[in-house]
mmCIF file of C-alpha atoms in Angstrom:
data_model
loop_
_atom_site.group_PDB
_atom_site.id
_atom_site.type_symbol
_atom_site.label_atom_id
_atom_site.label_comp_id
_atom_site.label_asym_id
_atom_site.label_seq_id
_atom_site.Cartn_x
_atom_site.Cartn_y
_atom_site.Cartn_z
ATOM 1 C CA UNK A 1 -1.658 15.581 -8.378
ATOM 2 C CA UNK A 2 -1.914 15.942 -4.588
ATOM 3 C CA UNK A 3 1.287 15.709 -2.515
ATOM 4 C CA UNK A 4 1.812 13.286 0.358
ATOM 5 C CA UNK A 5 1.281 14.826 3.802
ATOM 6 C CA UNK A 6 1.235 13.533 7.378
ATOM 7 C CA UNK A 7 -2.565 13.731 7.748
ATOM 8 C CA UNK A 8 -3.346 11.412 4.841
ATOM 9 C CA UNK A 9 -4.337 7.835 5.623
ATOM 10 C CA UNK A 10 -1.994 5.053 4.511
ATOM 11 C CA UNK A 11 -4.599 3.990 1.947
ATOM 12 C CA UNK A 12 -4.827 7.512 0.508
ATOM 13 C CA UNK A 13 -1.022 7.641 0.226
ATOM 14 C CA UNK A 14 -1.019 4.488 -1.905
ATOM 15 C CA UNK A 15 -3.829 5.857 -4.086
ATOM 16 C CA UNK A 16 -1.810 9.042 -4.740
ATOM 17 C CA UNK A 17 1.582 7.349 -5.115
ATOM 18 C CA UNK A 18 1.333 3.545 -5.666
ATOM 19 C CA UNK A 19 5.109 2.835 -5.309
ATOM 20 C CA UNK A 20 4.915 3.959 -1.675
ATOM 21 C CA UNK A 21 3.319 0.543 -1.071
ATOM 22 C CA UNK A 22 6.801 -1.004 -1.360
ATOM 23 C CA UNK A 23 8.024 1.226 1.473
ATOM 24 C CA UNK A 24 4.983 0.341 3.595
ATOM 25 C CA UNK A 25 5.571 -3.372 2.923
ATOM 26 C CA UNK A 26 9.181 -3.137 4.137
ATOM 27 C CA UNK A 27 8.012 -1.299 7.262
ATOM 28 C CA UNK A 28 5.185 -3.849 7.675
ATOM 29 C CA UNK A 29 2.523 -1.132 7.613
ATOM 30 C CA UNK A 30 -0.999 -2.283 6.802
ATOM 31 C CA UNK A 31 -2.358 0.020 4.097
ATOM 32 C CA UNK A 32 -5.239 -2.146 2.882
ATOM 33 C CA UNK A 33 -7.386 -3.463 5.763
ATOM 34 C CA UNK A 34 -5.817 -0.972 8.187
ATOM 35 C CA UNK A 35 -5.496 1.748 5.597
ATOM 36 C CA UNK A 36 -7.430 4.338 7.623
ATOM 37 C CA UNK A 37 -4.536 4.984 10.024
ATOM 38 C CA UNK A 38 -2.870 8.296 9.167
ATOM 39 C CA UNK A 39 0.740 8.520 8.028
ATOM 40 C CA UNK A 40 1.868 10.535 11.033
ATOM 41 C CA UNK A 41 0.728 7.953 13.590
ATOM 42 C CA UNK A 42 1.996 5.005 11.546
ATOM 43 C CA UNK A 43 5.498 6.465 11.149
ATOM 44 C CA UNK A 44 5.622 7.532 14.798
ATOM 45 C CA UNK A 45 4.946 3.954 15.853
ATOM 46 C CA UNK A 46 7.897 2.817 13.728
ATOM 47 C CA UNK A 47 10.185 5.568 15.044
ATOM 48 C CA UNK A 48 10.688 7.070 11.581
ATOM 49 C CA UNK A 49 11.482 10.748 10.929
ATOM 50 C CA UNK A 50 8.164 11.961 9.485
ATOM 51 C CA UNK A 51 9.412 15.181 7.851
ATOM 52 C CA UNK A 52 12.346 13.449 6.156
ATOM 53 C CA UNK A 53 10.150 10.592 4.944
ATOM 54 C CA UNK A 54 7.530 12.957 3.476
ATOM 55 C CA UNK A 55 10.167 15.165 1.856
ATOM 56 C CA UNK A 56 11.861 12.187 0.158
ATOM 57 C CA UNK A 57 8.563 10.657 -0.952
ATOM 58 C CA UNK A 58 7.307 13.897 -2.526
ATOM 59 C CA UNK A 59 10.539 14.224 -4.508
ATOM 60 C CA UNK A 60 9.978 10.674 -5.778
ATOM 61 C CA UNK A 61 6.338 11.535 -6.498
ATOM 62 C CA UNK A 62 7.327 14.422 -8.791
ATOM 63 C CA UNK A 63 9.655 12.149 -10.756
ATOM 64 C CA UNK A 64 6.985 9.449 -10.847
ATOM 65 C CA UNK A 65 4.391 11.840 -12.311
ATOM 66 C CA UNK A 66 6.855 13.004 -14.963
ATOM 67 C CA UNK A 67 8.148 9.551 -15.965
ATOM 68 C CA UNK A 68 4.994 7.429 -15.742
ATOM 69 C CA UNK A 69 2.703 8.662 -18.486
ATOM 70 C CA UNK A 70 1.126 5.191 -18.557
ATOM 71 C CA UNK A 71 0.183 5.315 -14.851
ATOM 72 C CA UNK A 72 -3.528 4.769 -14.241
ATOM 73 C CA UNK A 73 -5.196 6.509 -11.313
ATOM 74 C CA UNK A 74 -7.977 4.052 -10.522
ATOM 75 C CA UNK A 75 -9.635 6.527 -8.193
ATOM 76 C CA UNK A 76 -10.560 8.564 -11.285
ATOM 77 C CA UNK A 77 -11.853 5.574 -13.247
ATOM 78 C CA UNK A 78 -15.415 4.277 -13.171
ATOM 79 C CA UNK A 79 -16.375 1.390 -10.924
ATOM 80 C CA UNK A 80 -16.942 -0.742 -14.019
ATOM 81 C CA UNK A 81 -13.401 -0.078 -15.238
ATOM 82 C CA UNK A 82 -11.925 -0.781 -11.816
ATOM 83 C CA UNK A 83 -13.910 -4.012 -11.446
ATOM 84 C CA UNK A 84 -12.750 -5.113 -14.898
ATOM 85 C CA UNK A 85 -9.157 -4.371 -13.867
ATOM 86 C CA UNK A 86 -9.485 -6.316 -10.603
ATOM 87 C CA UNK A 87 -10.954 -9.360 -12.368
ATOM 88 C CA UNK A 88 -8.570 -9.419 -15.338
ATOM 89 C CA UNK A 89 -5.427 -8.440 -13.435
ATOM 90 C CA UNK A 90 -5.582 -9.324 -9.746
ATOM 91 C CA UNK A 91 -7.896 -12.325 -9.922
ATOM 92 C CA UNK A 92 -5.946 -13.816 -12.813
ATOM 93 C CA UNK A 93 -2.559 -13.195 -11.182
ATOM 94 C CA UNK A 94 -3.680 -14.503 -7.779
ATOM 95 C CA UNK A 95 -5.046 -17.758 -9.214
ATOM 96 C CA UNK A 96 -1.920 -18.165 -11.334
ATOM 97 C CA UNK A 97 0.357 -17.838 -8.284
ATOM 98 C CA UNK A 98 -1.788 -20.231 -6.255
ATOM 99 C CA UNK A 99 -1.442 -22.840 -9.014
ATOM 100 C CA UNK A 100 2.339 -22.370 -9.070
ATOM 101 C CA UNK A 101 2.829 -22.459 -5.300
ATOM 102 C CA UNK A 102 0.583 -25.434 -4.481
ATOM 103 C CA UNK A 103 2.631 -28.272 -6.088
ATOM 104 C CA UNK A 104 5.917 -26.561 -5.200
ATOM 105 C CA UNK A 105 4.960 -26.409 -1.521
ATOM 106 C CA UNK A 106 3.894 -30.061 -1.543
ATOM 107 C CA UNK A 107 7.276 -31.027 -3.039
ATOM 108 C CA UNK A 108 9.201 -29.029 -0.405
ATOM 109 C CA UNK A 109 6.977 -30.389 2.364
ATOM 110 C CA UNK A 110 7.757 -33.978 1.336
ATOM 111 C CA UNK A 111 11.496 -33.582 0.650
ATOM 112 C CA UNK A 112 12.406 -31.351 3.626
ATOM 113 C CA UNK A 113 9.943 -32.582 6.229
ATOM 114 C CA UNK A 114 12.709 -33.823 8.567
ATOM 115 C CA UNK A 115 14.551 -30.487 8.480
ATOM 116 C CA UNK A 116 11.771 -28.548 10.178
ATOM 117 C CA UNK A 117 8.568 -30.603 10.532
ATOM 118 C CA UNK A 118 6.630 -28.215 12.784
ATOM 119 C CA UNK A 119 7.321 -25.138 10.659
ATOM 120 C CA UNK A 120 6.635 -26.890 7.362
ATOM 121 C CA UNK A 121 3.367 -28.359 8.665
ATOM 122 C CA UNK A 122 2.269 -24.902 9.791
ATOM 123 C CA UNK A 123 3.218 -23.302 6.468
ATOM 124 C CA UNK A 124 1.446 -26.042 4.523
ATOM 125 C CA UNK A 125 -1.780 -25.750 6.536
ATOM 126 C CA UNK A 126 -1.789 -21.948 6.435
ATOM 127 C CA UNK A 127 -1.269 -21.883 2.685
ATOM 128 C CA UNK A 128 -4.041 -24.431 2.050
ATOM 129 C CA UNK A 129 -6.376 -22.327 4.167
ATOM 130 C CA UNK A 130 -5.320 -19.190 2.279
ATOM 131 C CA UNK A 131 -5.767 -20.884 -1.102
ATOM 132 C CA UNK A 132 -9.248 -22.133 -0.206
ATOM 133 C CA UNK A 133 -10.358 -18.735 1.086
ATOM 134 C CA UNK A 134 -8.938 -16.814 -1.875
ATOM 135 C CA UNK A 135 -10.569 -19.076 -4.453
ATOM 136 C CA UNK A 136 -13.907 -18.743 -2.666
ATOM 137 C CA UNK A 137 -13.417 -14.971 -2.290
ATOM 138 C CA UNK A 138 -12.701 -14.528 -6.009
ATOM 139 C CA UNK A 139 -15.666 -16.642 -7.086
ATOM 140 C CA UNK A 140 -18.094 -14.762 -4.822
ATOM 141 C CA UNK A 141 -16.808 -11.432 -6.128
ATOM 142 C CA UNK A 142 -17.165 -12.425 -9.770
ATOM 143 C CA UNK A 143 -20.514 -14.215 -9.386
ATOM 144 C CA UNK A 144 -22.271 -12.170 -6.695
ATOM 145 C CA UNK A 145 -20.706 -8.894 -5.517
ATOM 146 C CA UNK A 146 -19.408 -7.338 -8.730
ATOM 147 C CA UNK A 147 -22.581 -8.043 -10.759
ATOM 148 C CA UNK A 148 -24.644 -6.449 -7.949
ATOM 149 C CA UNK A 149 -22.379 -3.387 -7.985
ATOM 150 C CA UNK A 150 -22.663 -3.011 -11.749
ATOM 151 C CA UNK A 151 -26.440 -3.538 -11.648
ATOM 152 C CA UNK A 152 -26.754 -0.888 -8.942
ATOM 153 C CA UNK A 153 -24.721 1.546 -11.074
ATOM 154 C CA UNK A 154 -26.801 0.787 -14.175
ATOM 155 C CA UNK A 155 -30.052 1.435 -12.315
ATOM 156 C CA UNK A 156 -28.784 4.796 -11.087
ATOM 157 C CA UNK A 157 -27.814 5.734 -14.651
ATOM 158 C CA UNK A 158 -31.248 4.654 -15.928
ATOM 159 C CA UNK A 159 -32.961 6.852 -13.332
ATOM 160 C CA UNK A 160 -30.786 9.819 -14.305
ATOM 161 C CA UNK A 161 -31.572 9.252 -17.994
ATOM 162 C CA UNK A 162 -35.325 9.193 -17.287
ATOM 163 C CA UNK A 163 -35.087 12.497 -15.439
ATOM 164 C CA UNK A 164 -33.055 13.956 -18.287
ATOM 165 C CA UNK A 165 -35.607 12.844 -20.885
ATOM 166 C CA UNK A 166 -38.412 14.384 -18.839
ATOM 167 C CA UNK A 167 -36.584 17.701 -18.506
ATOM 168 C CA UNK A 168 -35.780 17.819 -22.221
ATOM 169 C CA UNK A 169 -39.414 18.083 -23.295
ATOM 170 C CA UNK A 170 -39.599 21.606 -24.682
ATOM 171 C CA UNK A 171 -43.205 22.228 -25.712
ATOM 172 C CA UNK A 172 -45.670 23.444 -23.092
ATOM 173 C CA UNK A 173 -48.389 20.998 -24.090
ATOM 174 C CA UNK A 174 -46.041 18.048 -23.732
ATOM 175 C CA UNK A 175 -44.828 19.233 -20.344
ATOM 176 C CA UNK A 176 -48.367 19.852 -19.097
ATOM 177 C CA UNK A 177 -49.491 16.415 -20.231
ATOM 178 C CA UNK A 178 -46.485 14.780 -18.631
ATOM 179 C CA UNK A 179 -47.079 16.610 -15.349
ATOM 180 C CA UNK A 180 -50.718 15.508 -15.344
ATOM 181 C CA UNK A 181 -49.808 11.874 -15.998
ATOM 182 C CA UNK A 182 -47.175 11.914 -13.276
ATOM 183 C CA UNK A 183 -49.125 13.892 -10.668
ATOM 184 C CA UNK A 184 -51.074 11.038 -9.089
ATOM 185 C CA UNK A 185 -48.245 8.520 -9.359
ATOM 186 C CA UNK A 186 -45.341 10.750 -8.354
ATOM 187 C CA UNK A 187 -45.417 9.993 -4.653
ATOM 188 C CA UNK A 188 -45.967 6.268 -5.201
ATOM 189 C CA UNK A 189 -43.115 6.081 -7.711
ATOM 190 C CA UNK A 190 -40.826 8.053 -5.442
ATOM 191 C CA UNK A 191 -41.409 5.640 -2.577
ATOM 192 C CA UNK A 192 -40.896 2.628 -4.838
ATOM 193 C CA UNK A 193 -37.738 4.061 -6.366
ATOM 194 C CA UNK A 194 -36.272 4.928 -2.992
ATOM 195 C CA UNK A 195 -37.145 1.467 -1.675
ATOM 196 C CA UNK A 196 -35.606 -0.157 -4.765
ATOM 197 C CA UNK A 197 -32.376 1.814 -4.379
ATOM 198 C CA UNK A 198 -32.292 1.040 -0.649
ATOM 199 C CA UNK A 199 -32.733 -2.697 -1.251
ATOM 200 C CA UNK A 200 -30.068 -2.754 -3.973
ATOM 201 C CA UNK A 201 -27.673 -0.706 -1.867
ATOM 202 C CA UNK A 202 -28.325 -2.948 1.137
ATOM 203 C CA UNK A 203 -27.537 -6.063 -0.934
ATOM 204 C CA UNK A 204 -24.289 -4.541 -2.201
ATOM 205 C CA UNK A 205 -23.218 -3.402 1.264
ATOM 206 C CA UNK A 206 -24.108 -6.755 2.801
ATOM 207 C CA UNK A 207 -21.958 -8.600 0.256
ATOM 208 C CA UNK A 208 -19.220 -6.002 0.647
ATOM 209 C CA UNK A 209 -19.224 -6.460 4.428
ATOM 210 C CA UNK A 210 -18.679 -10.201 3.970
ATOM 211 C CA UNK A 211 -15.781 -9.579 1.559
ATOM 212 C CA UNK A 212 -14.207 -7.161 4.065
ATOM 213 C CA UNK A 213 -14.357 -9.850 6.756
ATOM 214 C CA UNK A 214 -12.635 -12.184 4.325
ATOM 215 C CA UNK A 215 -9.934 -9.536 3.802
ATOM 216 C CA UNK A 216 -9.318 -9.550 7.565
ATOM 217 C CA UNK A 217 -8.928 -13.331 7.593
ATOM 218 C CA UNK A 218 -6.600 -13.277 4.578
ATOM 219 C CA UNK A 219 -4.571 -10.534 6.236
ATOM 220 C CA UNK A 220 -4.212 -12.655 9.390
ATOM 221 C CA UNK A 221 -3.019 -15.705 7.415
ATOM 222 C CA UNK A 222 -0.506 -13.590 5.465
ATOM 223 C CA UNK A 223 0.842 -12.198 8.727
ATOM 224 C CA UNK A 224 1.232 -15.707 10.147
ATOM 225 C CA UNK A 225 3.021 -16.913 7.007
ATOM 226 C CA UNK A 226 5.382 -13.924 7.047
ATOM 227 C CA UNK A 227 6.252 -14.532 10.703
ATOM 228 C CA UNK A 228 6.849 -18.270 10.428
ATOM 229 C CA UNK A 229 9.039 -17.863 7.320
ATOM 230 C CA UNK A 230 10.998 -14.902 8.713
ATOM 231 C CA UNK A 231 9.508 -12.665 6.000
ATOM 232 C CA UNK A 232 10.297 -15.358 3.428
ATOM 233 C CA UNK A 233 13.977 -15.650 4.308
ATOM 234 C CA UNK A 234 15.210 -19.070 3.173
ATOM 235 C CA UNK A 235 17.214 -21.061 5.775
ATOM 236 C CA UNK A 236 20.822 -22.059 5.103
ATOM 237 C CA UNK A 237 19.834 -25.634 4.255
ATOM 238 C CA UNK A 238 17.279 -24.473 1.659
ATOM 239 C CA UNK A 239 17.382 -26.023 -1.811
ATOM 240 C CA UNK A 240 16.464 -24.154 -4.991
ATOM 241 C CA UNK A 241 12.858 -25.363 -4.745
ATOM 242 C CA UNK A 242 12.418 -23.890 -1.269
ATOM 243 C CA UNK A 243 14.050 -20.618 -2.320
ATOM 244 C CA UNK A 244 11.704 -20.425 -5.312
ATOM 245 C CA UNK A 245 8.745 -21.275 -3.064
ATOM 246 C CA UNK A 246 9.514 -18.339 -0.772
ATOM 247 C CA UNK A 247 9.951 -15.988 -3.745
ATOM 248 C CA UNK A 248 6.552 -17.020 -5.122
ATOM 249 C CA UNK A 249 4.850 -16.764 -1.724
ATOM 250 C CA UNK A 250 6.224 -13.266 -1.195
ATOM 251 C CA UNK A 251 5.090 -12.334 -4.707
ATOM 252 C CA UNK A 252 1.600 -13.553 -3.792
ATOM 253 C CA UNK A 253 1.670 -11.475 -0.601
ATOM 254 C CA UNK A 254 2.573 -8.296 -2.523
ATOM 255 C CA UNK A 255 -0.092 -9.025 -5.150
ATOM 256 C CA UNK A 256 -2.742 -9.456 -2.450
ATOM 257 C CA UNK A 257 -1.695 -6.217 -0.723
ATOM 258 C CA UNK A 258 -2.372 -4.213 -3.904
ATOM 259 C CA UNK A 259 -5.504 -6.225 -4.769
ATOM 260 C CA UNK A 260 -7.099 -5.696 -1.341
ATOM 261 C CA UNK A 261 -5.969 -2.071 -1.267
ATOM 262 C CA UNK A 262 -7.768 -1.285 -4.532
ATOM 263 C CA UNK A 263 -10.927 -2.916 -3.181
ATOM 264 C CA UNK A 264 -10.871 -1.598 0.408
ATOM 265 C CA UNK A 265 -9.562 1.922 -0.233
ATOM 266 C CA UNK A 266 -11.071 2.709 -3.649
ATOM 267 C CA UNK A 267 -13.892 0.456 -4.883
ATOM 268 C CA UNK A 268 -15.693 -0.369 -1.621
ATOM 269 C CA UNK A 269 -15.679 3.249 -0.451
ATOM 270 C CA UNK A 270 -17.950 4.164 -3.380
ATOM 271 C CA UNK A 271 -20.862 2.125 -2.013
#
């Protein structure tokens, strides 16, 4: 496995060594939507010793590779496998957390309104906006984007199989006949095939562009929530419900970081 170095982007670092995401989260480094920034520049901005950081991380990486035989490198998996993972892991977990947080936030909003009305109103409105956008985002991925991606992949495989079948004809007579049949139509088919691929690719990229814009909006809302809650630090007057609310909201934030990272830095870069 490749080692971490200063010229890698933040997104590439997380692909190589997923636990580094926890370090980036603590340093408030954006490795999903802003994952193209290289490690050197990101650490310089935070005033962190680059050589020491890289040395420590690569030691951890060696131990991680040795201990984690169950680790899955999604960059090496097919798009179909990665999409299946996103739907059955990240979509499920995100919706589950949204269902848990929603009534809990409403309870805290009602009970503690007089403690900090402006802050609680802001948190409540931001979360409702986040919830609405995430539910819509997930539905559009499952109903529109992911099926288009899989269809595009299937069509490419079909084209490759047709070429393979043509090349596997061994007898001269068969090959001559096939060449004759294809001669007049070859150019026409080529144009149609290229146009078909272009249209399919354009549809996928158009949908993908919309999902990326949604990532940016989600990222902005998460940043606002983190700031207004002091990175989910419960105030002294907080009850158990508020403490639990902040734990669940921070869990949602971490889940979304990994979810959007796998889309932005792995899946979307294939199309």
